CSV table of C-alpha atoms in Angstrom, one decimal:
chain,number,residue,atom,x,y,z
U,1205,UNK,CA,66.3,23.3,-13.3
U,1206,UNK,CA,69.2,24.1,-10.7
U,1207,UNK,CA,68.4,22.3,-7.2
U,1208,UNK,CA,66.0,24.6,-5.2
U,1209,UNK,CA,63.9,24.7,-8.5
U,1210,UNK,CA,63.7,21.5,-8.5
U,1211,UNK,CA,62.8,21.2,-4.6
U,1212,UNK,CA,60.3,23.5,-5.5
U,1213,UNK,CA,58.5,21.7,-7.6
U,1214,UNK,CA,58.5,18.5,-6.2
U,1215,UNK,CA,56.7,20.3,-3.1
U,1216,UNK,CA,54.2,22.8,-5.0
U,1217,UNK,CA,53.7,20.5,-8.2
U,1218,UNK,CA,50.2,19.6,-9.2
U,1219,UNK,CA,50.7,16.4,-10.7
U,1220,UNK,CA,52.6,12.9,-9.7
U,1221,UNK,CA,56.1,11.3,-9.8
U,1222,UNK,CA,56.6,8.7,-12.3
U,1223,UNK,CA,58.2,5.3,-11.3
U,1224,UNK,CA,60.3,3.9,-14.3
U,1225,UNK,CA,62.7,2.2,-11.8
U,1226,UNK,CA,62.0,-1.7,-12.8
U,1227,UNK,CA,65.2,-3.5,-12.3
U,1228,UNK,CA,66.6,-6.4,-13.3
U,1229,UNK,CA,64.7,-9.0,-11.1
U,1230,UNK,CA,61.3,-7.2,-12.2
U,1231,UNK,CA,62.1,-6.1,-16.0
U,1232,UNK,CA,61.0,-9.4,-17.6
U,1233,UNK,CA,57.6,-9.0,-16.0
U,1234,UNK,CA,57.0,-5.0,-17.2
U,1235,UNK,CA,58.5,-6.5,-20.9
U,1236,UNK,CA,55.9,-9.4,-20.8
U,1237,UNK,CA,53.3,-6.7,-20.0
U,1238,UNK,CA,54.5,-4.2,-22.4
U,1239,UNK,CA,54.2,-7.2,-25.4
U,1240,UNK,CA,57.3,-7.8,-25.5
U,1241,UNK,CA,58.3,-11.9,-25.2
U,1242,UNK,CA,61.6,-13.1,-24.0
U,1243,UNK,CA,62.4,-14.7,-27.2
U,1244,UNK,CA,63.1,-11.1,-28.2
U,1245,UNK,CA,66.1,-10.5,-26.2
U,1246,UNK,CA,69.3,-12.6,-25.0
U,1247,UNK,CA,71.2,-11.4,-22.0
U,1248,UNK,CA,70.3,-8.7,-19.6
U,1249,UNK,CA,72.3,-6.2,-22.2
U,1250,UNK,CA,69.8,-6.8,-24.7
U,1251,UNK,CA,66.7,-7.2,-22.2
U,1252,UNK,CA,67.7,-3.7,-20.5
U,1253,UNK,CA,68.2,-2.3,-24.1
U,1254,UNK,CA,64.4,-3.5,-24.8
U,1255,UNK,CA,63.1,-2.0,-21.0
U,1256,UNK,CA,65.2,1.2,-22.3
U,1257,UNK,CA,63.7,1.7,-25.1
U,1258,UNK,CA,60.0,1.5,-23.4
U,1259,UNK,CA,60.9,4.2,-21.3
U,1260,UNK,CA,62.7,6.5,-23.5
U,1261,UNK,CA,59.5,6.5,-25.5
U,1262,UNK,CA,57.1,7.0,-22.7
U,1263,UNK,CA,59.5,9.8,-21.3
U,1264,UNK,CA,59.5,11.4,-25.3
U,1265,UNK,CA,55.6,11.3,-25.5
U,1266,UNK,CA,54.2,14.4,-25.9
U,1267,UNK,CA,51.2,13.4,-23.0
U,1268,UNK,CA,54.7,13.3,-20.4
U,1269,UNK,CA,55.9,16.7,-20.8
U,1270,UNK,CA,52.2,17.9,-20.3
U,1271,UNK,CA,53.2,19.5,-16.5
U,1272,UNK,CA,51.2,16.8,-14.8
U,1273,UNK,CA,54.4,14.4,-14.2
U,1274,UNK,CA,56.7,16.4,-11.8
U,1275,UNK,CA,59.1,14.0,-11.3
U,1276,UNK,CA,60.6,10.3,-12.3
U,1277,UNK,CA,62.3,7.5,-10.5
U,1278,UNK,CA,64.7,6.1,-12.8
U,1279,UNK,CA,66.4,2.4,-12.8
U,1280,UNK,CA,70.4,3.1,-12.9
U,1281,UNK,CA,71.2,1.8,-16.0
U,1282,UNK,CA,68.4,4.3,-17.0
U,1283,UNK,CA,70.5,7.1,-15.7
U,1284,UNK,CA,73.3,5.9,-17.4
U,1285,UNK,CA,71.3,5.8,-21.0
U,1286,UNK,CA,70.5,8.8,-23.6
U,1287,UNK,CA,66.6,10.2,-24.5
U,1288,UNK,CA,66.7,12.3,-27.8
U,1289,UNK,CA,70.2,12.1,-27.6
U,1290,UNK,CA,70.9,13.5,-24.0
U,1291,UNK,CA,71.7,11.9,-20.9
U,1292,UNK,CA,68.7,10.7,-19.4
U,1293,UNK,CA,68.4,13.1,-16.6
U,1294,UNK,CA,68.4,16.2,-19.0
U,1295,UNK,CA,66.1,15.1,-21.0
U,1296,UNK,CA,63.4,14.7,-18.2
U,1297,UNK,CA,64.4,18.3,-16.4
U,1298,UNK,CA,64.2,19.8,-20.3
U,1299,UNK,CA,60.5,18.5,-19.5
U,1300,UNK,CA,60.1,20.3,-16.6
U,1301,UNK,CA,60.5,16.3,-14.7
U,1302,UNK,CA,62.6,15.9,-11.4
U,1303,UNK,CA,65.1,13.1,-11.7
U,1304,UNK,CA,65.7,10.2,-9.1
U,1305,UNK,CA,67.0,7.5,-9.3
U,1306,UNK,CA,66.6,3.7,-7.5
U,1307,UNK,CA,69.5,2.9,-4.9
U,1308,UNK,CA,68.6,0.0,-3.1
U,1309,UNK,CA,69.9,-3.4,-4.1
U,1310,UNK,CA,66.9,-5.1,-3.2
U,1311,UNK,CA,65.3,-7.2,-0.3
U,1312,UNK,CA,66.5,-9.4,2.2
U,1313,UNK,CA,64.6,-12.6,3.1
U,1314,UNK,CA,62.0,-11.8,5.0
U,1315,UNK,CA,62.0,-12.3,9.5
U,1316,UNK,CA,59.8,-10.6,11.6
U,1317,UNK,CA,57.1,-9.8,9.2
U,1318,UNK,CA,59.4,-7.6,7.1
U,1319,UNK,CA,62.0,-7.8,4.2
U,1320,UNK,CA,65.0,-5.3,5.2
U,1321,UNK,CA,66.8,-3.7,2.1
U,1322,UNK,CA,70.0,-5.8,1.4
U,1323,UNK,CA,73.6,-4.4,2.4
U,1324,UNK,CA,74.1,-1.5,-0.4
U,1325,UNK,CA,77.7,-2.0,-0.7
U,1326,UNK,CA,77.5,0.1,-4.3
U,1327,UNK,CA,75.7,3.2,-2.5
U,1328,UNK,CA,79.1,5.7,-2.4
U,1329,UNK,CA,79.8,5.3,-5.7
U,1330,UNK,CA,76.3,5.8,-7.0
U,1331,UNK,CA,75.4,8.1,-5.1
U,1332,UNK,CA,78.2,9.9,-6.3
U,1333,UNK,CA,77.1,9.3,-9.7
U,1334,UNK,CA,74.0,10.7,-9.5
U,1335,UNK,CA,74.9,13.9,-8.1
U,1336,UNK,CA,77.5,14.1,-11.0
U,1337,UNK,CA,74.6,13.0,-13.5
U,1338,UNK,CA,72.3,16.4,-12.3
U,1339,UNK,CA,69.5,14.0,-10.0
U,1340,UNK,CA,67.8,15.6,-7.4
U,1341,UNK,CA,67.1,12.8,-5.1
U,1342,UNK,CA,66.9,8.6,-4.7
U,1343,UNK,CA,64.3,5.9,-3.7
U,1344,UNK,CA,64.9,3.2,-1.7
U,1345,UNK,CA,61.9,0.3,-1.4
U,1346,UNK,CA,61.6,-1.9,2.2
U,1347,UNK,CA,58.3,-4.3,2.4
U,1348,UNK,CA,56.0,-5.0,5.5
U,1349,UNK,CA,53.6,-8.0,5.6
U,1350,UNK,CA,52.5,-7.9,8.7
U,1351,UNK,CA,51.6,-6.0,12.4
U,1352,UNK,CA,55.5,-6.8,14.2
U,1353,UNK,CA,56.5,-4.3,16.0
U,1354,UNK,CA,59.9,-5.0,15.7
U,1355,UNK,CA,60.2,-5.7,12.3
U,1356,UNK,CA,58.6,-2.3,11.4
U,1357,UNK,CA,60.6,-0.6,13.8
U,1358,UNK,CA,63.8,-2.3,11.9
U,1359,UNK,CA,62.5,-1.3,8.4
U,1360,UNK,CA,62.1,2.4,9.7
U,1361,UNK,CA,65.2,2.9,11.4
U,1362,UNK,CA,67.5,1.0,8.6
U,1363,UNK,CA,65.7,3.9,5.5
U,1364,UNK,CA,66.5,6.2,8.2
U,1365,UNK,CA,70.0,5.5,8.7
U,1366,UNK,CA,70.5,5.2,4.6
U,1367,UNK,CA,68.4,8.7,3.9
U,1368,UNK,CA,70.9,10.5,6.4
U,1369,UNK,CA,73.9,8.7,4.2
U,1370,UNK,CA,71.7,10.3,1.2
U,1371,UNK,CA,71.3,13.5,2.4
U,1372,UNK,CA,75.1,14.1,3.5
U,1373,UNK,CA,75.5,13.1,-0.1
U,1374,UNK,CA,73.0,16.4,-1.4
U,1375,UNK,CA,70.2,14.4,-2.6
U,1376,UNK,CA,66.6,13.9,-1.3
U,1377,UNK,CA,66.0,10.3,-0.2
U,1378,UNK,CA,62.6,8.8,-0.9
U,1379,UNK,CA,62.0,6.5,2.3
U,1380,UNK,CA,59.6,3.7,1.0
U,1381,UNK,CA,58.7,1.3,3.5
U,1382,UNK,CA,55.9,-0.2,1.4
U,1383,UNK,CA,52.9,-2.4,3.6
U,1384,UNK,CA,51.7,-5.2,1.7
U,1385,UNK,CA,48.2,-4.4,0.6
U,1386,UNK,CA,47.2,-8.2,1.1
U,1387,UNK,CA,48.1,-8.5,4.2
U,1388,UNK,CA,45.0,-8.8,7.2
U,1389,UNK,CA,46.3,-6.8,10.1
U,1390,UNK,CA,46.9,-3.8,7.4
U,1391,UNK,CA,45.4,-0.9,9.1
U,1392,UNK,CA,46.8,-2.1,12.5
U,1393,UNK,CA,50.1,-2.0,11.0
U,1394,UNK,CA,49.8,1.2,9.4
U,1395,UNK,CA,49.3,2.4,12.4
U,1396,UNK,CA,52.2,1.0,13.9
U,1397,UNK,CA,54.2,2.4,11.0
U,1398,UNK,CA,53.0,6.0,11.1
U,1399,UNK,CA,54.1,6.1,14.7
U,1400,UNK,CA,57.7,5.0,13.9
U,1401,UNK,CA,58.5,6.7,11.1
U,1402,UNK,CA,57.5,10.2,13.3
U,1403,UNK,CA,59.3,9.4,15.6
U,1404,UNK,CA,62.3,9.6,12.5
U,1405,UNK,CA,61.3,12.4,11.6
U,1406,UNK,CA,61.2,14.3,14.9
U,1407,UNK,CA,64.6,13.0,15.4
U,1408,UNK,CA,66.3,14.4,12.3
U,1409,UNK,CA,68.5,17.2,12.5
U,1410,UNK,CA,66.7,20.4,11.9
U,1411,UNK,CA,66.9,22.2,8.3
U,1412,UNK,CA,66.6,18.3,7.2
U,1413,UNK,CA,63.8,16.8,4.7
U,1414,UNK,CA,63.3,13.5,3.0
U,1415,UNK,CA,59.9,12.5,1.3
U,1416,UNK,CA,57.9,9.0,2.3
U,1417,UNK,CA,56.7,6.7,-0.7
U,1418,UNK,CA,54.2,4.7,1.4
U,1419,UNK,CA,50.8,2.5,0.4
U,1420,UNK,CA,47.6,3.7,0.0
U,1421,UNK,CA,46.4,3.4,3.5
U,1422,UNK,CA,43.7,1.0,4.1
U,1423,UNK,CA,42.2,4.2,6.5
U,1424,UNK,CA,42.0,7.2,4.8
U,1425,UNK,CA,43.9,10.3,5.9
U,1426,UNK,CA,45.6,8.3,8.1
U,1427,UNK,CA,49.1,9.7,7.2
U,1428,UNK,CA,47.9,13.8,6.9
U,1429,UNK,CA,50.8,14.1,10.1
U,1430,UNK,CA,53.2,13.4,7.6
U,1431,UNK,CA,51.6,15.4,5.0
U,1432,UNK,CA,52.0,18.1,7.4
U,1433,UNK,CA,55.2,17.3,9.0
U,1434,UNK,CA,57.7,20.4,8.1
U,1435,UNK,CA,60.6,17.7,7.5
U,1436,UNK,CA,58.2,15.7,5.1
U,1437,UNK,CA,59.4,17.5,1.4
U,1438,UNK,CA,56.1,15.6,-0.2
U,1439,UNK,CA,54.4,11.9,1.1
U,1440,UNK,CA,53.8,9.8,-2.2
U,1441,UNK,CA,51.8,7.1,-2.6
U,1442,UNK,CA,52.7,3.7,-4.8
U,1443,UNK,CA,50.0,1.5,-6.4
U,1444,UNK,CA,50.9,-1.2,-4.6
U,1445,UNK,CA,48.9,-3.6,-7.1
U,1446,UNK,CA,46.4,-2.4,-7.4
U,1447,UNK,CA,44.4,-1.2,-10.8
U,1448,UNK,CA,45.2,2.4,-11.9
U,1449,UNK,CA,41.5,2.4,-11.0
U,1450,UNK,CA,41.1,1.4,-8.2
U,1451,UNK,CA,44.4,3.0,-6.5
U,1452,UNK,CA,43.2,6.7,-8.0
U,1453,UNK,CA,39.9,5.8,-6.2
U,1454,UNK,CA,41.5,5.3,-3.2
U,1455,UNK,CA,43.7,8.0,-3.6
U,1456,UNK,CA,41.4,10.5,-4.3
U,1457,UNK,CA,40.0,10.2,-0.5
U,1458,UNK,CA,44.0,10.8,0.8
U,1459,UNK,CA,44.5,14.7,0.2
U,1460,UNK,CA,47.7,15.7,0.0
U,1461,UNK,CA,49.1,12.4,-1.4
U,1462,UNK,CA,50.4,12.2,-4.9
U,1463,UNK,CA,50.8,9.1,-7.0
U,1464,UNK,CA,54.1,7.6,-8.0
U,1465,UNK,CA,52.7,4.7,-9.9
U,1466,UNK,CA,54.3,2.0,-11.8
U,1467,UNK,CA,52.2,-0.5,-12.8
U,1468,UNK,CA,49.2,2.1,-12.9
U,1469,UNK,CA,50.7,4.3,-15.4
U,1470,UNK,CA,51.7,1.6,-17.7
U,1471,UNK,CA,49.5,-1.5,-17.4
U,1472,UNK,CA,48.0,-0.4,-20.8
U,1473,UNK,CA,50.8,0.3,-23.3
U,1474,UNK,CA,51.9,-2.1,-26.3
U,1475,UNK,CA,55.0,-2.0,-27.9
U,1476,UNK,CA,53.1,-3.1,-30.9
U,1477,UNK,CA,50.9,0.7,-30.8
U,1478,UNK,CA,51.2,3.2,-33.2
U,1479,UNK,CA,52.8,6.2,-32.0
U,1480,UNK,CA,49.1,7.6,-32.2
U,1481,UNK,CA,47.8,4.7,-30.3
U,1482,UNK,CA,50.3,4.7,-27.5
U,1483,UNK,CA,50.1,8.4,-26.8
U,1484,UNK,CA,46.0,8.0,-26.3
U,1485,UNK,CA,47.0,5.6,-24.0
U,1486,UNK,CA,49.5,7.0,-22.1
U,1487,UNK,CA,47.8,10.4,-21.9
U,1488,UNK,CA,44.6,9.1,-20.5
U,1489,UNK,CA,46.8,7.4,-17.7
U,1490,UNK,CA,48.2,10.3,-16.7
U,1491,UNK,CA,44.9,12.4,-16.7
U,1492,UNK,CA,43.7,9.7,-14.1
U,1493,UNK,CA,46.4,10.2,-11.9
U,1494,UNK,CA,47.2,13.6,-12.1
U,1495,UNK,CA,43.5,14.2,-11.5
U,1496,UNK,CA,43.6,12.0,-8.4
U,1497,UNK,CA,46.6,13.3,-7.1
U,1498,UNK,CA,45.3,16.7,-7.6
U,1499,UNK,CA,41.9,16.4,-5.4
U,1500,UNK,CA,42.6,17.6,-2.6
């Protein structure tokens, strides 16, 4: 897939985007979940070689190259790693999967109700990477726990300042300022947030697009401006927490979102599966999500 197939996709494909981007703060934690204890590794060369090894055989089940996952967010050291002995990238767009990959470098302490994306002092060069490497666009993940409207305003205009970086770089910047799902004031916040980021958007230089990875929002169809937006490429949703249930419930009552889950689409698999086992598994995931995604 050259790059206008690829944007083509992303915005016309009935399915969801795929979030195998666990890095190295949160791989221990998808390990344990996958059954796989930390007495089994040593090092974060062997633990990454474990998380790699998850992935590669999620992204070589037969169930992933169905047409329902579009796209995948990949971790860098992901990027850098081989699937059926091709770089990782080609062997998802063999798939018929979009590529991105994870740039930020993680989150700041949190002040005014928000935790900023740390100073990404390794952007240039990976950026540079990845365009080298054949990926289409990045992610980049801010959090907000509560209704400030400074600190919202700050997490907006900081993945607005990076995604023009991105885009003068030729790739397509997922801007994900994720709301805490726990937190009370929510759906006053999410208000607050819809109104900054379109204000973004308005502002950016025509011919421009980025796509928003944003919660579930506690009131339905509350984002369908940005759905809409013509400088919106696609608005994706993340599960946030919550059960691949419960957040295809909910999602199924945003049209016009798609998933890009996580936890969701692998909460069930076991290293220790058969191959038989572990496809069952993973297939039925991604019929839930494509089929929530999908309903509107």
């Amino acid at each position: 897939m050259n790059t206008q197939e690829m944007t083509t996709r992303i915005a016309n494909g009935q399915g969801f985007i795929a979030a195998l981007d666990q890095s190295g703060g949160s791989t221990p934690k998808a390990l344990r979940g996958y059954g796989v204890d930390e007495s089994e590794w040593s090092g974060d060369e062997e633990m990454f070689a474990q998380i790699h090894a998850m992935r590669a055989r999620v992204i070589t089940s037969p169930c992933f190259s169905s047409g329902k996952v579009i796209g995948a967010i990949l971790f860098e050291k992901t990027m850098d790693g081989e699937v059926d002995g091709k770089p990782t990238a080609e062997a998802l767009k063999a798939r018929g999967i979009v590529p991105f990959i994870k740039v930020d470098e993680g989150l700041a302490d949190e002040a005014d109700g928000v935790q900023m994306m740390k100073p990404m002092v390794k952007l240039d060069a990976l950026l540079a990477k990845s365009v080298a490497q054949g990926m289409f666009g990045t992610k980049m993940r801010s959090v907000i726990k509560a209704a400030n409207p400074a600190g919202i305003a700050a997490v907006v205009a900081q993945q607005f300042e990076v995604g023009a970086q991105i885009i003068a770089a030729g790739l397509m910047p997922i801007i994900e300022p994720e709301y805490d799902i726990t937190a009370e004031d929510r759906a006053a916040g999410e208000a607050l947030l819809l109104a900054a980021i379109l204000k973004h958007l308005d502002a950016l230089p025509e011919g421009s697009q980025v796509m928003l990875k944003l919660s579930i929002p506690a009131t339905p169809g509350l984002y369908d401006p940005l759905i809409k937006h013509p400088k919106v490429l696609r608005v994706v949703a993340l599960s946030g927490g919550f059960s691949t249930d419960d957040a295809c419930a909910r999602l199924s009552h945003n049209p016009g979102m798609i998933a890009s889950f996580s936890r969701g689409l692998l909460q069930d698999l076991r290293k220790g599966q058969s191959d038989e086992e572990f496809n069952a598994t993973l297939g039925k995931a991604i019929d839930q999500i494509a089929s929530a995604s999908c309903s509107g």
